[in-house]
Amino acid sequence: MKIEGLLTDEAILTELSEHLEQHRLALQMTQKMLAEKIIAEVREVVARWRDYADESRVHPKQRDKIQAALRLAPFLNKTRKE
C-alpha cells in the first residue's frame, strides 16, 4: 500500500520478505551446486583408489579388499546416470 507516495510499514515488510526469500533461494541453489561439485570431486578421487594403491605399492590382496569396502559401484553408477 502506498500513502501519498510512501510505502506503509506493512508494504515495506512484505517487499523485504519477498526480497529475502529470493535471496535465500538463490543462496540454497549456490550451496547445492557447491555440494554437488564437492561430491563429484570426492567420487573421482575415491574411484581412483586402485591407481593410488598401485602407485604406493599396496599389496594387491589388501588393495582389492579395501576397494571392495569402498563400495564404489553405487556411486559410479549414479554419476554415470547424471
PDB file of C-alpha atoms in Angstrom:
ATOM      1  CA  MET A   1       0.000   0.000   0.000  1.00  0.00           C
ATOM      2  CA  LYS A   2       1.169   3.479  -0.765  1.00  0.00           C
ATOM      3  CA  ILE A   3       0.180   6.536   1.201  1.00  0.00           C
ATOM      4  CA  GLU A   4       0.961   9.757  -0.647  1.00  0.00           C
ATOM      5  CA  GLY A   5       3.874   8.181  -2.486  1.00  0.00           C
ATOM      6  CA  LEU A   6       5.246   6.421   0.609  1.00  0.00           C
ATOM      7  CA  LEU A   7       5.036   2.727   1.449  1.00  0.00           C
ATOM      8  CA  THR A   8       3.353   1.682   4.669  1.00  0.00           C
ATOM      9  CA  ASP A   9       5.275  -0.418   7.181  1.00  0.00           C
ATOM     10  CA  GLU A  10       3.271  -3.462   6.104  1.00  0.00           C
ATOM     11  CA  ALA A  11       4.126  -2.923   2.436  1.00  0.00           C
ATOM     12  CA  ILE A  12       7.803  -2.421   3.234  1.00  0.00           C
ATOM     13  CA  LEU A  13       7.894  -5.602   5.310  1.00  0.00           C
ATOM     14  CA  THR A  14       6.132  -7.560   2.554  1.00  0.00           C
ATOM     15  CA  GLU A  15       8.559  -6.290  -0.060  1.00  0.00           C
ATOM     16  CA  LEU A  16      11.544  -7.022   2.192  1.00  0.00           C
ATOM     17  CA  SER A  17      10.216 -10.505   2.924  1.00  0.00           C
ATOM     18  CA  GLU A  18       9.894 -11.252  -0.801  1.00  0.00           C
ATOM     19  CA  HIS A  19      13.424  -9.994  -1.442  1.00  0.00           C
ATOM     20  CA  LEU A  20      14.844 -12.094   1.396  1.00  0.00           C
ATOM     21  CA  GLU A  21      13.015 -15.186   0.126  1.00  0.00           C
ATOM     22  CA  GLN A  22      14.502 -14.720  -3.348  1.00  0.00           C
ATOM     23  CA  HIS A  23      17.968 -14.265  -1.840  1.00  0.00           C
ATOM     24  CA  ARG A  24      17.515 -17.372   0.339  1.00  0.00           C
ATOM     25  CA  LEU A  25      16.514 -19.465  -2.672  1.00  0.00           C
ATOM     26  CA  ALA A  26      19.496 -18.208  -4.679  1.00  0.00           C
ATOM     27  CA  LEU A  27      21.824 -18.990  -1.782  1.00  0.00           C
ATOM     28  CA  GLN A  28      20.417 -22.505  -1.420  1.00  0.00           C
ATOM     29  CA  MET A  29      20.951 -23.121  -5.123  1.00  0.00           C
ATOM     30  CA  THR A  30      24.536 -21.962  -4.796  1.00  0.00           C
ATOM     31  CA  GLN A  31      25.101 -24.212  -1.778  1.00  0.00           C
ATOM     32  CA  LYS A  32      23.519 -27.134  -3.614  1.00  0.00           C
ATOM     33  CA  MET A  33      25.753 -26.578  -6.628  1.00  0.00           C
ATOM     34  CA  LEU A  34      28.834 -26.378  -4.393  1.00  0.00           C
ATOM     35  CA  ALA A  35      27.849 -29.563  -2.553  1.00  0.00           C
ATOM     36  CA  GLU A  36      27.304 -31.402  -5.840  1.00  0.00           C
ATOM     37  CA  LYS A  37      30.725 -30.256  -7.080  1.00  0.00           C
ATOM     38  CA  ILE A  38      32.465 -31.440  -3.896  1.00  0.00           C
ATOM     39  CA  ILE A  39      30.677 -34.806  -4.030  1.00  0.00           C
ATOM     40  CA  ALA A  40      31.672 -35.265  -7.674  1.00  0.00           C
ATOM     41  CA  GLU A  41      35.313 -34.492  -6.852  1.00  0.00           C
ATOM     42  CA  VAL A  42      35.338 -36.945  -3.942  1.00  0.00           C
ATOM     43  CA  ARG A  43      33.777 -39.634  -6.142  1.00  0.00           C
ATOM     44  CA  GLU A  44      36.503 -39.113  -8.755  1.00  0.00           C
ATOM     45  CA  VAL A  45      39.273 -39.410  -6.180  1.00  0.00           C
ATOM     46  CA  VAL A  46      37.769 -42.473  -4.495  1.00  0.00           C
ATOM     47  CA  ALA A  47      37.204 -44.073  -7.900  1.00  0.00           C
ATOM     48  CA  ARG A  48      40.961 -43.837  -8.492  1.00  0.00           C
ATOM     49  CA  TRP A  49      41.779 -45.789  -5.310  1.00  0.00           C
ATOM     50  CA  ARG A  50      43.237 -48.668  -7.296  1.00  0.00           C
ATOM     51  CA  ASP A  51      45.662 -46.328  -9.099  1.00  0.00           C
ATOM     52  CA  TYR A  52      46.762 -44.702  -5.850  1.00  0.00           C
ATOM     53  CA  ALA A  53      47.199 -48.095  -4.212  1.00  0.00           C
ATOM     54  CA  ASP A  54      49.278 -49.399  -7.116  1.00  0.00           C
ATOM     55  CA  GLU A  55      51.454 -46.265  -7.101  1.00  0.00           C
ATOM     56  CA  SER A  56      52.006 -46.737  -3.371  1.00  0.00           C
ATOM     57  CA  ARG A  57      52.732 -50.462  -3.820  1.00  0.00           C
ATOM     58  CA  VAL A  58      49.878 -51.638  -1.639  1.00  0.00           C
ATOM     59  CA  HIS A  59      49.731 -55.429  -1.702  1.00  0.00           C
ATOM     60  CA  PRO A  60      47.131 -56.453  -4.343  1.00  0.00           C
ATOM     61  CA  LYS A  61      45.121 -58.542  -1.873  1.00  0.00           C
ATOM     62  CA  GLN A  62      44.890 -55.670   0.578  1.00  0.00           C
ATOM     63  CA  ARG A  63      44.195 -53.191  -2.249  1.00  0.00           C
ATOM     64  CA  ASP A  64      41.281 -55.288  -3.508  1.00  0.00           C
ATOM     65  CA  LYS A  65      39.885 -55.773  -0.014  1.00  0.00           C
ATOM     66  CA  ILE A  66      39.919 -52.017   0.580  1.00  0.00           C
ATOM     67  CA  GLN A  67      38.374 -51.337  -2.813  1.00  0.00           C
ATOM     68  CA  ALA A  68      35.540 -53.756  -2.038  1.00  0.00           C
ATOM     69  CA  ALA A  69      34.930 -51.911   1.235  1.00  0.00           C
ATOM     70  CA  LEU A  70      34.703 -48.582  -0.581  1.00  0.00           C
ATOM     71  CA  ARG A  71      31.531 -49.736  -2.335  1.00  0.00           C
ATOM     72  CA  LEU A  72      32.189 -47.577  -5.359  1.00  0.00           C
ATOM     73  CA  ALA A  73      29.702 -49.224  -7.716  1.00  0.00           C
ATOM     74  CA  PRO A  74      26.562 -47.414  -6.462  1.00  0.00           C
ATOM     75  CA  PHE A  75      28.316 -44.055  -6.658  1.00  0.00           C
ATOM     76  CA  LEU A  76      29.885 -44.690 -10.044  1.00  0.00           C
ATOM     77  CA  ASN A  77      26.561 -45.840 -11.469  1.00  0.00           C
ATOM     78  CA  LYS A  78      24.816 -42.758 -10.090  1.00  0.00           C
ATOM     79  CA  THR A  79      27.496 -40.494 -11.553  1.00  0.00           C
ATOM     80  CA  ARG A  80      27.076 -42.097 -14.968  1.00  0.00           C
ATOM     81  CA  LYS A  81      23.288 -41.644 -14.851  1.00  0.00           C
ATOM     82  CA  GLU A  82      23.588 -37.969 -14.008  1.00  0.00           C
TER      83      GLU A  82
END
